[in-house]
Short mmCIF file of C-alpha atoms and ligand atoms in Angstrom, two decimals:
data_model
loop_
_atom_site.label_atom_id
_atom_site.label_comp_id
_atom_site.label_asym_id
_atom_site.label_seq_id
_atom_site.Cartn_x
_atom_site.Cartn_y
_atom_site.Cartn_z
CA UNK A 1127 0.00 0.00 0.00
CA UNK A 1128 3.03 2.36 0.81
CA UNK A 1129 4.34 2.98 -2.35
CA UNK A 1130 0.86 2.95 -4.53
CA UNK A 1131 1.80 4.79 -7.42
CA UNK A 1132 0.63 8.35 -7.04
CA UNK A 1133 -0.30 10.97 -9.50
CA UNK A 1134 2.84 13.55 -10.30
CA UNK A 1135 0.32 16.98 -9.90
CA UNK A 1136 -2.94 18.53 -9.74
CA UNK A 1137 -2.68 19.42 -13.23
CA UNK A 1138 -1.62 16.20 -14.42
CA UNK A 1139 -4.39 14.74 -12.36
CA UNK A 1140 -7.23 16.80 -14.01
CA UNK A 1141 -5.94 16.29 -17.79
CA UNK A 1142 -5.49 12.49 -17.14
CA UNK A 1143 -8.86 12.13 -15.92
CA UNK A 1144 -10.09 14.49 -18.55
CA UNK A 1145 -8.63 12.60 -21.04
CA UNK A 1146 -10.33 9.80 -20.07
CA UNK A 1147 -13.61 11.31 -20.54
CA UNK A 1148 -13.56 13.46 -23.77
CA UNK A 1149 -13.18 10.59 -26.80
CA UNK A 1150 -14.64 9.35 -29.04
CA UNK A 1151 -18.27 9.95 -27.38
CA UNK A 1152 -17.69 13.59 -27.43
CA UNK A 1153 -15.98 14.10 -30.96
CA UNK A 1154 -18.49 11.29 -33.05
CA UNK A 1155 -21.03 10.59 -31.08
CA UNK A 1156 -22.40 14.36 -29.19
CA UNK A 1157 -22.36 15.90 -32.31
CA UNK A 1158 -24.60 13.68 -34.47
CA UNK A 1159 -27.11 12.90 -31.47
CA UNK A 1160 -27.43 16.68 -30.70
CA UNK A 1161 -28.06 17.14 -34.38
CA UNK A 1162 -30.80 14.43 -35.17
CA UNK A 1163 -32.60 15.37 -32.24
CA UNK A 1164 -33.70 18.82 -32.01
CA UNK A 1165 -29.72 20.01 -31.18
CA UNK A 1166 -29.69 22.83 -28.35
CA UNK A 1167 -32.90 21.31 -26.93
CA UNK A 1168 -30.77 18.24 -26.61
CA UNK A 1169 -27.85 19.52 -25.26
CA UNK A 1170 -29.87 21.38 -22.77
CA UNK A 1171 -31.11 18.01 -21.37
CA UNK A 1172 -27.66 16.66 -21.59
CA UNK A 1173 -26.19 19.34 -19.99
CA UNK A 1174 -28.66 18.49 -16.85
CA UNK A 1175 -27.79 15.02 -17.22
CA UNK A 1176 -24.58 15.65 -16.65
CA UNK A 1177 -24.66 18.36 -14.03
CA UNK A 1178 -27.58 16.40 -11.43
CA UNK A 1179 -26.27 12.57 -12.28
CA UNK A 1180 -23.19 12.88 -13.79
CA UNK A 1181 -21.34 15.41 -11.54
CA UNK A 1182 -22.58 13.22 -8.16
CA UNK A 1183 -21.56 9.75 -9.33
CA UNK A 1184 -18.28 11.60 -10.74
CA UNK A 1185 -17.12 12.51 -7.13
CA UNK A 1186 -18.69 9.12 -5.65
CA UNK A 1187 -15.99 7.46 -7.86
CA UNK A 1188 -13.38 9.38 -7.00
CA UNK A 1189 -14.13 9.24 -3.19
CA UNK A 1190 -14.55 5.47 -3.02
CA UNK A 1191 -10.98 5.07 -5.56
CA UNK A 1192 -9.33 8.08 -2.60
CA UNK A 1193 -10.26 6.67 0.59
CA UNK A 1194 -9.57 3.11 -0.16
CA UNK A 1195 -6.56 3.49 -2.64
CA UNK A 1196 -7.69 0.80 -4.45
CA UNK A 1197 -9.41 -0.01 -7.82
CA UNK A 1198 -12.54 -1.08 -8.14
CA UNK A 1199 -13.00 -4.58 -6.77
CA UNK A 1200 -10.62 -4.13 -3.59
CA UNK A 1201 -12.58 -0.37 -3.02
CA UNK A 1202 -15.99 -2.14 -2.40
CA UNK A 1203 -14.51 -5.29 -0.75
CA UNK A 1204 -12.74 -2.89 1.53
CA UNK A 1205 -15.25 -0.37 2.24
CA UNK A 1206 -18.08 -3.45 2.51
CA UNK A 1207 -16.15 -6.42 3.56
CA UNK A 1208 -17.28 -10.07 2.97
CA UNK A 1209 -20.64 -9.01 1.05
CA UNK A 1210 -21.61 -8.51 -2.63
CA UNK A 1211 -20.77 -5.16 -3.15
CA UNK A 1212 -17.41 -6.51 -4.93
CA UNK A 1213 -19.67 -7.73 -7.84
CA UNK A 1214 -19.94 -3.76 -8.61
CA UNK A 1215 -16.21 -3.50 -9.11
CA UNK A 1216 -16.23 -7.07 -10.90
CA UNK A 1217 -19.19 -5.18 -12.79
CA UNK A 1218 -16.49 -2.73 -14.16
CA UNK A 1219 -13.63 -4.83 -14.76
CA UNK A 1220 -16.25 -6.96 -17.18
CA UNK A 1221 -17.50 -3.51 -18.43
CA UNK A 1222 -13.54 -2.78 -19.36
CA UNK A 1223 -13.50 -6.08 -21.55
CA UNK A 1224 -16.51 -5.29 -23.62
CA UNK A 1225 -15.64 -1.49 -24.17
CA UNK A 1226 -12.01 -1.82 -25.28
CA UNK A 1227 -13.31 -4.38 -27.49
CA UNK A 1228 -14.83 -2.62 -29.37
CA UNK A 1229 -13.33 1.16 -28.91
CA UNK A 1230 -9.77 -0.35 -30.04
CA UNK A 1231 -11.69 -1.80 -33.30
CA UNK A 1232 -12.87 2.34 -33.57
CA UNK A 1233 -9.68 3.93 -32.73
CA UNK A 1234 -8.01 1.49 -35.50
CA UNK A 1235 -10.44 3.14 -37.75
CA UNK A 1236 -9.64 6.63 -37.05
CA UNK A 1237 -5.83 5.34 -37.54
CA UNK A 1238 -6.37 4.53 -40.71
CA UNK A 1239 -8.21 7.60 -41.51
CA UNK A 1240 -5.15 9.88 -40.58
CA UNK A 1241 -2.90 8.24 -42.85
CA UNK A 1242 -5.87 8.01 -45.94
CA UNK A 1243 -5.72 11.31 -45.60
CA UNK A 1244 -1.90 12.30 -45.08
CA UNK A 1245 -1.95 10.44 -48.03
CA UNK A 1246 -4.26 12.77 -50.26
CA UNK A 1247 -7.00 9.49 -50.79
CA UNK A 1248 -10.05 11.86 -49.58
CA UNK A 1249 -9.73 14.14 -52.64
CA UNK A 1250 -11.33 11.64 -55.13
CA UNK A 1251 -13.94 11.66 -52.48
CA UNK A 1252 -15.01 15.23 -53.05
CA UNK A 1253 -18.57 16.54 -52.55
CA UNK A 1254 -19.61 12.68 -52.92
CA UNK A 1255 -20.46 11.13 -49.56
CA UNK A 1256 -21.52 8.18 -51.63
CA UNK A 1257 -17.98 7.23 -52.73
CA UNK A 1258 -16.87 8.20 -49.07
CA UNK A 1259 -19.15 5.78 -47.64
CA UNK A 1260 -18.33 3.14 -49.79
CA UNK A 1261 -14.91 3.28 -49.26
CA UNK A 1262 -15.79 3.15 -45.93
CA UNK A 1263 -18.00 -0.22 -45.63
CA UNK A 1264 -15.57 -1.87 -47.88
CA UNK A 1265 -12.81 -1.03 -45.57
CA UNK A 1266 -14.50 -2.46 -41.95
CA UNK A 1267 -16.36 -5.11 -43.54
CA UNK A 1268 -12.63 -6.27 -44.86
CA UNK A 1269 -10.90 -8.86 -43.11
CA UNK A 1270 -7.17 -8.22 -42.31
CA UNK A 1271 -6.56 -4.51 -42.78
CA UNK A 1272 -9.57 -3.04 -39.94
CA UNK A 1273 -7.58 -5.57 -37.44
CA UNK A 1274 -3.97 -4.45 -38.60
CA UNK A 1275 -4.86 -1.09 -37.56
CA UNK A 1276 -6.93 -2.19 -34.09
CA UNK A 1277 -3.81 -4.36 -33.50
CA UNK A 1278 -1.53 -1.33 -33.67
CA UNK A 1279 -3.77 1.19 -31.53
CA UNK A 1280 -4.16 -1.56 -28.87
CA UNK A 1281 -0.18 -1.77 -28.96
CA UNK A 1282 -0.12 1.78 -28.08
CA UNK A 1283 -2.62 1.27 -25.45
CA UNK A 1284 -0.34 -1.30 -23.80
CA UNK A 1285 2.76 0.47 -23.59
CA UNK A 1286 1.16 3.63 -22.57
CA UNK A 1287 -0.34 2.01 -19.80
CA UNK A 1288 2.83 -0.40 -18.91
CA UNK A 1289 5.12 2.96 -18.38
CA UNK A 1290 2.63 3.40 -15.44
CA UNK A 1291 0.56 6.36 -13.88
CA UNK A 1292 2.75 8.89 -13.72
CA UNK A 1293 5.26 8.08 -16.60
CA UNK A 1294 2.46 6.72 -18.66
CA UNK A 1295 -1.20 7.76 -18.61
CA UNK A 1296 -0.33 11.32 -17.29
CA UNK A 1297 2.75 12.52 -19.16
CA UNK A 1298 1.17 11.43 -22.01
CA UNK A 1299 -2.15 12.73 -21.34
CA UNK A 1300 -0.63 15.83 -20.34
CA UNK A 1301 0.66 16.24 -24.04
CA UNK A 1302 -2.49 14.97 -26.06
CA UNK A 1303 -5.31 16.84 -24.12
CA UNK A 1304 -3.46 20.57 -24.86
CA UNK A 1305 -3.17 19.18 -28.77
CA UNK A 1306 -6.63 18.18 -28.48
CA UNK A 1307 -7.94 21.36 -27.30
CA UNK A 1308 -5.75 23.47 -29.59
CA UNK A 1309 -6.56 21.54 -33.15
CA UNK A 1310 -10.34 21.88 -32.46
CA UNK A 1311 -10.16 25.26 -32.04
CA UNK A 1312 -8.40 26.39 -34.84
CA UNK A 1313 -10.72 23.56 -36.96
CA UNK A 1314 -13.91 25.58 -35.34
CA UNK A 1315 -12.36 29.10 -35.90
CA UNK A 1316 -12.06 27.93 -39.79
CA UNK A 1317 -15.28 26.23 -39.80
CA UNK A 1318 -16.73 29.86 -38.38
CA UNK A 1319 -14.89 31.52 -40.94
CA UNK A 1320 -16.41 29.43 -43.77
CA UNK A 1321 -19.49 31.32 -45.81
CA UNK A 1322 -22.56 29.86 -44.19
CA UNK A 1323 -21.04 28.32 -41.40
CA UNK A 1324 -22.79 29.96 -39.04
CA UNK A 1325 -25.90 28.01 -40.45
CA UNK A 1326 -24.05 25.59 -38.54
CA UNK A 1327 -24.14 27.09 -35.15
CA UNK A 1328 -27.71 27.77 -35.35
CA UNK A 1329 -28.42 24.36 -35.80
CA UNK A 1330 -26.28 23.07 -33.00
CA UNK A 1331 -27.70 25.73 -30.77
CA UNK A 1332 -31.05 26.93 -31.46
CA UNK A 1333 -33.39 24.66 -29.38
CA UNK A 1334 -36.27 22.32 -31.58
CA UNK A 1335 -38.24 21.21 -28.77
CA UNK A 1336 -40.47 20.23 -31.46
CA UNK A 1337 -37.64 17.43 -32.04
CA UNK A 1338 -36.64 16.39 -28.82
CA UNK A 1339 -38.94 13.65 -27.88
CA UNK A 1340 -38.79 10.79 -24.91
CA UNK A 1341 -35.83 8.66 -26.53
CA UNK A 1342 -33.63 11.60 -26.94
CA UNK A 1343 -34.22 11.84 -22.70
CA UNK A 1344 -33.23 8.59 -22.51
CA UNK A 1345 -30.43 9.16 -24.71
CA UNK A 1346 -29.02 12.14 -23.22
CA UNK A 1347 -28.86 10.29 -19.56
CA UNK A 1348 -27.14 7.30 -21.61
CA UNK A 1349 -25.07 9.31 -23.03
CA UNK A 1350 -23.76 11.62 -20.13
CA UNK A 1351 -22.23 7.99 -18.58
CA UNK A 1352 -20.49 6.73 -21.79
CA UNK A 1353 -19.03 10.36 -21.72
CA UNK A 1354 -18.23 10.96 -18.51
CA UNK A 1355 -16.37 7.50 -18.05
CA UNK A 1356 -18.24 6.49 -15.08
CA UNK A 1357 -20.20 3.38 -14.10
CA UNK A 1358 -17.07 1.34 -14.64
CA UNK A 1359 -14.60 2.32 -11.69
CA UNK A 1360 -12.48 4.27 -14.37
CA UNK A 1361 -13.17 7.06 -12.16
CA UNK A 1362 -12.33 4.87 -8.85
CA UNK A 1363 -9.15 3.55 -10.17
CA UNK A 1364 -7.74 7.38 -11.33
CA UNK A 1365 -9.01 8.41 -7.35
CA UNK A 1366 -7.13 5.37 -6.13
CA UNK A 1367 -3.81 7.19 -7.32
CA UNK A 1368 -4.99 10.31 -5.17
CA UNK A 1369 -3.57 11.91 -2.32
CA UNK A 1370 -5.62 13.76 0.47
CA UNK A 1371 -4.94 17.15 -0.68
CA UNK A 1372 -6.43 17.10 -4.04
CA UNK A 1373 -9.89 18.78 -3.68
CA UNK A 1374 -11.98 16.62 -5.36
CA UNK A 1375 -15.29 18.56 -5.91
CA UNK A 1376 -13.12 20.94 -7.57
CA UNK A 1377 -11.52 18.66 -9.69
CA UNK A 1378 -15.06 16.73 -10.63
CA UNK A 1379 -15.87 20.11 -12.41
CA UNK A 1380 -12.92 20.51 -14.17
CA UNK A 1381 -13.59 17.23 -15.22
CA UNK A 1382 -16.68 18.26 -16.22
CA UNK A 1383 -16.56 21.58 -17.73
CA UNK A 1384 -13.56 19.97 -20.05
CA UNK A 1385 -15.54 17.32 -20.97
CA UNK A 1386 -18.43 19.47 -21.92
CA UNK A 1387 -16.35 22.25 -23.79
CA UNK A 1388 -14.93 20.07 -25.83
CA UNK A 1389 -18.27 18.08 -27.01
CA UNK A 1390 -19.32 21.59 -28.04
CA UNK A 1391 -16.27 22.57 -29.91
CA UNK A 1392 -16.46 19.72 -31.57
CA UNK A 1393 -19.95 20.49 -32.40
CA UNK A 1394 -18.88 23.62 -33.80
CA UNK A 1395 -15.70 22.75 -35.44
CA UNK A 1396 -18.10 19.98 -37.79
CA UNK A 1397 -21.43 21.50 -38.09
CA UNK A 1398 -19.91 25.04 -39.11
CA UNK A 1399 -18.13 22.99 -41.69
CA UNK A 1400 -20.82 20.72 -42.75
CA UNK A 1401 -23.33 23.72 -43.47
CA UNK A 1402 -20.88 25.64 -45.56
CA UNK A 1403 -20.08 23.27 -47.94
CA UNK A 1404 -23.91 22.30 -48.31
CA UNK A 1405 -23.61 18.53 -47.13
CA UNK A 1406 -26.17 16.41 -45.00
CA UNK A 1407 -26.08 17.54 -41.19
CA UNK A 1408 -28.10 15.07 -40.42
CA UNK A 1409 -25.88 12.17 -41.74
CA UNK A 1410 -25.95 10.07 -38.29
CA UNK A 1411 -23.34 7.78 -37.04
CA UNK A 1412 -21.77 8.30 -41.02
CA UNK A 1413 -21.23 12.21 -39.79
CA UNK A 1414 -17.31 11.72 -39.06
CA UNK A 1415 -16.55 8.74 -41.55
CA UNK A 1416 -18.62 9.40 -44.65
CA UNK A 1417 -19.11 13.13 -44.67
CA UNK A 1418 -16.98 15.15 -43.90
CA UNK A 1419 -13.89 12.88 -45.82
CA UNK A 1420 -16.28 14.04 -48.47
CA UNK A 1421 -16.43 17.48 -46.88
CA UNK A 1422 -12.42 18.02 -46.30
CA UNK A 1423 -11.41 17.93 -49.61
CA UNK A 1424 -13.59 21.29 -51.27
CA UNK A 1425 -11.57 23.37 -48.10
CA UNK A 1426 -8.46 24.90 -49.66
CA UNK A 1427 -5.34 22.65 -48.27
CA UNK A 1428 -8.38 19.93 -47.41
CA UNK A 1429 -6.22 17.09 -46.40
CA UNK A 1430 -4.58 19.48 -43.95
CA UNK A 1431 -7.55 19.87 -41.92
CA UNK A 1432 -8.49 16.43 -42.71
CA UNK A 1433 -5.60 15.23 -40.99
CA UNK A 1434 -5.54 17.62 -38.23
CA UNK A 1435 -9.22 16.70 -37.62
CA UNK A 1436 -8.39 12.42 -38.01
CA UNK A 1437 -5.43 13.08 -35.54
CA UNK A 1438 -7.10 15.14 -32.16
CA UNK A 1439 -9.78 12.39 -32.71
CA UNK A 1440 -7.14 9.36 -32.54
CA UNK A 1441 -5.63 11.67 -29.30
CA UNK A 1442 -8.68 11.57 -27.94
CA UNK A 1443 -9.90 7.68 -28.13
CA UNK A 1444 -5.79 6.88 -27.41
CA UNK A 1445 -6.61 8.66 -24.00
CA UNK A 1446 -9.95 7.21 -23.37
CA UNK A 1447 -8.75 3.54 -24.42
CA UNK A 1448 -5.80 3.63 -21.73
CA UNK A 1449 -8.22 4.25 -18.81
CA UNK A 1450 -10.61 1.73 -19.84
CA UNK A 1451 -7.19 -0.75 -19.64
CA UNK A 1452 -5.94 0.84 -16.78
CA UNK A 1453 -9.18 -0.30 -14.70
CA UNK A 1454 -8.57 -4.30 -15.71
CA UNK A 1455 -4.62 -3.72 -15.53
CA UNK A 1456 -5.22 -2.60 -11.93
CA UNK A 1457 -7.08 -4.87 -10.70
CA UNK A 1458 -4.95 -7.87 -11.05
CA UNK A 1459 -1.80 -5.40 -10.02
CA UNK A 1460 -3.75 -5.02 -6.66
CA UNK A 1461 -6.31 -8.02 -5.90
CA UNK A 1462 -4.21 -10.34 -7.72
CA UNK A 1463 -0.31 -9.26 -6.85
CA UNK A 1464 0.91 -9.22 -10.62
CA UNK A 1465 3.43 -7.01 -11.72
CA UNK A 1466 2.22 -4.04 -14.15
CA UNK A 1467 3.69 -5.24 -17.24
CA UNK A 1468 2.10 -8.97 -17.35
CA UNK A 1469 -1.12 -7.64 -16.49
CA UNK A 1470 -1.45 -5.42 -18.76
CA UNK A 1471 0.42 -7.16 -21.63
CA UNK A 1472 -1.95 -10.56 -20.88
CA UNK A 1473 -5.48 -8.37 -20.94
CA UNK A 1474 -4.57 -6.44 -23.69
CA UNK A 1475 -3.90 -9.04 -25.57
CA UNK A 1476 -7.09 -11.14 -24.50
CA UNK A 1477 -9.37 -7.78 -25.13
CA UNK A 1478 -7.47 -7.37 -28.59
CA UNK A 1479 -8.60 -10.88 -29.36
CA UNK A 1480 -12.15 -10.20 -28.49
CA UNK A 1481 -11.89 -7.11 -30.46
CA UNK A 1482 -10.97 -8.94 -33.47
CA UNK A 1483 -14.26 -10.30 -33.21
CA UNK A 1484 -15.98 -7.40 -33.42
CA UNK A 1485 -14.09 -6.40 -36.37
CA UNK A 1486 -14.93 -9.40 -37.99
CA UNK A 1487 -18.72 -8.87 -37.32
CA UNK A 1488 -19.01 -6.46 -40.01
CA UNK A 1489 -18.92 -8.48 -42.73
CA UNK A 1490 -15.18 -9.41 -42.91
CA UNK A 1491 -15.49 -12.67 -41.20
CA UNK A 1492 -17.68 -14.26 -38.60
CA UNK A 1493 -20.52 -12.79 -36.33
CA UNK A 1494 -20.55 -14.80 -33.47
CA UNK A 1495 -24.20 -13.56 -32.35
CA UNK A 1496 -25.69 -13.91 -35.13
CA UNK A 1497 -26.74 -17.24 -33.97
CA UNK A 1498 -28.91 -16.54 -30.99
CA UNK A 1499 -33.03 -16.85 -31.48
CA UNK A 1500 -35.55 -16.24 -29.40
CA UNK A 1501 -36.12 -14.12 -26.87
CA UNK A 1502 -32.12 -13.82 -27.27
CA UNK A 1503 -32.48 -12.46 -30.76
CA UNK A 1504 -33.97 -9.62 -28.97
CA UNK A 1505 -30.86 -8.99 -27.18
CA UNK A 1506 -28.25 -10.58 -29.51
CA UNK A 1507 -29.65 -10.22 -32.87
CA UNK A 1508 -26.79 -7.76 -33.88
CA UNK A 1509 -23.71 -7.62 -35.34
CA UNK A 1510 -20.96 -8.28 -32.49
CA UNK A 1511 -20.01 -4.92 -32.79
CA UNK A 1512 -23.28 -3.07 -31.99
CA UNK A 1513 -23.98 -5.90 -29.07
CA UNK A 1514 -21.15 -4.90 -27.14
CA UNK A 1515 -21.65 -1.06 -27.89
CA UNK A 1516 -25.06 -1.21 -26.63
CA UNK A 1517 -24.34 -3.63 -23.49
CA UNK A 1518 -22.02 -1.83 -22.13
CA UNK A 1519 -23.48 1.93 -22.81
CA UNK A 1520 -26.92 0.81 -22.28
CA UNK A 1521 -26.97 -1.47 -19.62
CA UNK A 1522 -23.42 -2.22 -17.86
CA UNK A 1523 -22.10 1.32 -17.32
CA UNK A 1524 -25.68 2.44 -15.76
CA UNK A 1525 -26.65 -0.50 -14.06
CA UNK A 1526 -22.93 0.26 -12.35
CA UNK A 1527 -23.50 4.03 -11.52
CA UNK A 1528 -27.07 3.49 -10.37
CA UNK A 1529 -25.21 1.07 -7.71
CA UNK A 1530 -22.54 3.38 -6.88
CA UNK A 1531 -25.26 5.61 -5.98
CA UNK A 1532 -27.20 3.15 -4.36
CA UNK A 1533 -23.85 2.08 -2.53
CA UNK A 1534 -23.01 5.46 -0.69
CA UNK A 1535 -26.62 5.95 0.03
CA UNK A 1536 -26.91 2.41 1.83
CA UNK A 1537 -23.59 0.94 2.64
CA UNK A 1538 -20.77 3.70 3.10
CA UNK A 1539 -22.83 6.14 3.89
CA UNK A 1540 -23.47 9.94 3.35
CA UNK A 1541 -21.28 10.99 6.57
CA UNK A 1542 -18.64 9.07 5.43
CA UNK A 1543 -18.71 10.13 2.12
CA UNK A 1544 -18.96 13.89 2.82
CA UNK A 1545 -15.99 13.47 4.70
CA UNK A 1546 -14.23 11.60 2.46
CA UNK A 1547 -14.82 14.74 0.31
CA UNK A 1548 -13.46 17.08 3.28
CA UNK A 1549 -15.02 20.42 2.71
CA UNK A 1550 -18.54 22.14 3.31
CA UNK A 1551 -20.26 23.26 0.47
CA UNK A 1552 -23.96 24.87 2.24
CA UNK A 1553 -23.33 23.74 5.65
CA UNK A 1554 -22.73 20.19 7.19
CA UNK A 1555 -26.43 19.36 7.61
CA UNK A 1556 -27.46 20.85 4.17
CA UNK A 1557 -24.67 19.11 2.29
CA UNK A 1558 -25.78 15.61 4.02
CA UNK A 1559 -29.32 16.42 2.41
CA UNK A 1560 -28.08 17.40 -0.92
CA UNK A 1561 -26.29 14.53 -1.21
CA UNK A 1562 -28.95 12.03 -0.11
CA UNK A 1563 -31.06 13.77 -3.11
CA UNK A 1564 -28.49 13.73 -5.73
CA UNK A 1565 -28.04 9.96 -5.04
CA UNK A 1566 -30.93 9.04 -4.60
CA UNK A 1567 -32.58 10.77 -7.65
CA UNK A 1568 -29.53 9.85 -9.55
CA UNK A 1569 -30.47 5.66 -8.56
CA UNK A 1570 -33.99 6.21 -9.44
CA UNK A 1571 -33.71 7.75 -12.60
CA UNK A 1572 -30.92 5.63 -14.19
CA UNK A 1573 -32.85 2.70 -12.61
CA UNK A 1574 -36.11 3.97 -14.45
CA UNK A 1575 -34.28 4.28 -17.54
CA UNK A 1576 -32.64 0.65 -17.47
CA UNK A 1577 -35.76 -1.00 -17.06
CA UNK A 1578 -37.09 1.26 -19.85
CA UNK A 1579 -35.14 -0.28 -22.20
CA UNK A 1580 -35.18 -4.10 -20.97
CA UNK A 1581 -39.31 -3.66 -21.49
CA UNK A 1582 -38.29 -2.33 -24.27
CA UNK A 1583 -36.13 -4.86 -25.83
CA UNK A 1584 -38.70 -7.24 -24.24
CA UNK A 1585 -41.96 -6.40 -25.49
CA UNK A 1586 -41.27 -4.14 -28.27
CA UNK A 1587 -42.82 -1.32 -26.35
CA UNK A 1588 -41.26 1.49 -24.32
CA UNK A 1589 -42.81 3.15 -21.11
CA UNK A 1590 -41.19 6.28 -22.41
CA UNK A 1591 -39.63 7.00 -25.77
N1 PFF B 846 -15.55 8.68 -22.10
C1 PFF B 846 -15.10 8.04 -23.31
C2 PFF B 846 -15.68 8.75 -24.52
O1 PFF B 846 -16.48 9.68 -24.38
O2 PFF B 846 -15.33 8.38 -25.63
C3 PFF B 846 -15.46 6.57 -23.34
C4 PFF B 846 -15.15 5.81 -22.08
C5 PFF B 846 -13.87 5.84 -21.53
C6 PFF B 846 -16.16 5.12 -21.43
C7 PFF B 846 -13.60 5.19 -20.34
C8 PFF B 846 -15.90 4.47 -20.25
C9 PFF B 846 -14.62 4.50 -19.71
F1 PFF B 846 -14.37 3.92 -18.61
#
């Protein structure tokens, strides 16, 4: 316990934790949901999201990861000994698993893409997103060369991760995150500058309620876990390498208010783009890899930006990945006694593996759920892909926050907690009560929402949405 590895500085505290949070969710997947559904009315229910359930189970994380020094599975077994609450922090190791999966099969995309477009291969996609998209299917439905690329971002994950805390995940997150912040403002500043890209802000930012309808709710509150990183013990396991001083309220809203800036620069820097060159705003999950490749290339120096724009969002995942391996890497460094390097070479080569997998579910090989029936097709009847994407943001990463709220509430207590936190907010008795309500209406909603969807998946119909 003695000489836990420790974060080097505040600083490097806040961008390492920040880096785990803004990824891929807030560069691909904020923009396109805020812009199919009815944009700033979206992001004004996202932004509540995030403030009333996000920001509590943000500090719960970190509180439970501080006071124990441990990740995940040791935290609960240490703060609840000899009952189930470990299962929570098994929960999130599983939760690790299916996310990398799958995010290292994404960020091996977005590898790819920088070097298509180094390469100058976006500017025979020009104004056509049909040719973009094509050479997009044909490229992840192929066999070897979507793995090559997953093979060689999950490298990267590894030895980030196997340099350590302090040598690894923060020096190089300490790098990335000022890149990351720098290359999407200068892409929003030229998307701004465009003719007609201001169409662009109005439709990120002028409220539709007319659009926003139950599911986007549903998808907001989804949404605001994915992108915060929590429900999975990332949080727990960056607290774990805490020391008492760090003020952790403080640092939950740096947390947050990077996290959120950068969703809506990102936003900004691809809508104001978008609407100047006339393409389809409303182009879905295809937004990043079929648009705007067919987008980049009518900007003067096009595969400049195109680069710049393919390389924050590899940053970006490369930061997210490492704390998703970090939480399975520490667990068997602390519950199990290995050393850093076999841990996290072993994992990241069985999560590669499973990875593969989902690779191979898009039409280059073998979809290994596309054999379930029955009430299993309701659950399984995807491609691999898109079944772990949706277990883990749907139901694992939820069903794990709405217990860590649960958790403090019942088990560890709000005292206990609040001191944990060390500072008065409104007053010792207040703060007790604020808490209580946070947690508790962050449990009941998420809980409300998760059963939403099983009826859902269930019965074909929704209570809401
Ligand atoms: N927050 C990351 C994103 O927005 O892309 C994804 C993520 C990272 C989810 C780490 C969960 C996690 F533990």
């Amino acid at each position: 316990m003695q000489n836990r590895e420790q974060w080097g500085s505040k600083l490097g505290f806040i961008l390492a934790a920040s880096g785990s949070a803004v990824g891929i969710g807030n560069i691909w997947k904020f923009p396109h949901m805020a812009g199919q559904n009815g944009g700033a009315a979206f992001t004004l229910v996202y932004l509540l999201c995030i403030l009333v359930v996000g920001l509590t189970i943000v500090v719960a994380e970190l509180a439970i990861g501080r006071s124990t020094q441990l990740s995940p599975v040791g935290a609960f077994e240490k703060l609840a000994p000899k009952t189930n609450w470990k299962w929570v922090g098994f929960l999130g190791v599983a939760s690790a698993f299916v996310i990398l999966s799958f995010y290292g099969v994404v960020g091996g995309w977005i590898l790819k893409y920088i070097f298509v477009s180094l390469t100058g291969g976006f500017d025979s996609l020009s104004n056509d997103p049909e040719a973009a998209k094509s050479l997009f299917v044909t490229f992840t439905g192929s066999t070897w060369s979507p793995i090559l690329f997953q093979v060689l971002f999950m490298a990267l994950c590894v030895y980030v991760i196997v340099n350590g805390v302090k040598d690894g995940i923060e020096s190089w997150s300490k790098i990335m995150m000022p890149i990351i912040i720098i290359l999407l403002v200068v892409l929003a500043v030229r998307g701004l500058t465009l003719e007609g890209g201001i169409d662009g802000l109005k439709f990120l930012f002028l409220p539709r309620f007319e659009d926003l309808n139950a599911s986007a709710i549903v998808l907001a509150l989804g949404h605001s876990f994915f992108t915060l990183s929590l429900g999975m013990g990332t949080m727990i396991t960056y607290g774990s390498y805490l020391n008492r001083e760090q003020n952790l309220l403080n640092s939950a809203l740096w947390v947050l208010a990077l996290d959120t800036a950068i969703a809506m620069l990102a936003g900004v820097a691809i809508f104001t783009t978008v609407f100047a060159l006339g393409a389809d705003p409303a182009g879905g999950a295809g937004l990043i890899f079929f648009i705007l490749p067919s987008v980049f290339p009518q900007l003067a120096y096009g595969s400049i930006w195109g680069t710049l724009f393919f390389s924050l969002l590899f940053m970006a995942a490369l930061t997210s990945a490492i704390s998703i391996l970090e939480v399975v890497t520490a667990y068997f460094i602390d519950q199990k006694g290995w050393s850093r390097k076999k841990a996290t070479i072993q994992f990241g080569v069985v999560i590669t593996i499973v990875g593969v997998f989902c690779s191979l579910s898009l039409g280059g090989g073998v979809n290994i759920t596309g054999y379930f029936g029955g009430t299993f097709h309701h659950f399984f009847g995807e491609t691999f892909f898109d079944v772990m994407d949706n277990l883990s943001s749907k139901y694992m990463l939820p069903i794990g926050g709405m217990f860590t709220a649960i958790f403090i509430l019942m088990k560890w207590t709000v005292p206990s907690f609040i001191n944990e936190i060390g500072q008065t907010i409104i007053g010792k008795e207040k703060d007790a009560s604020l808490v209580s309500v946070l947690c508790g209406t962050a449990a009941i909603v998420v809980g409300f929402i998760i059963l939403n969807e099983i009826i859902a998946k269930v019965t074909g119909n929704a209570i809401i949405g």
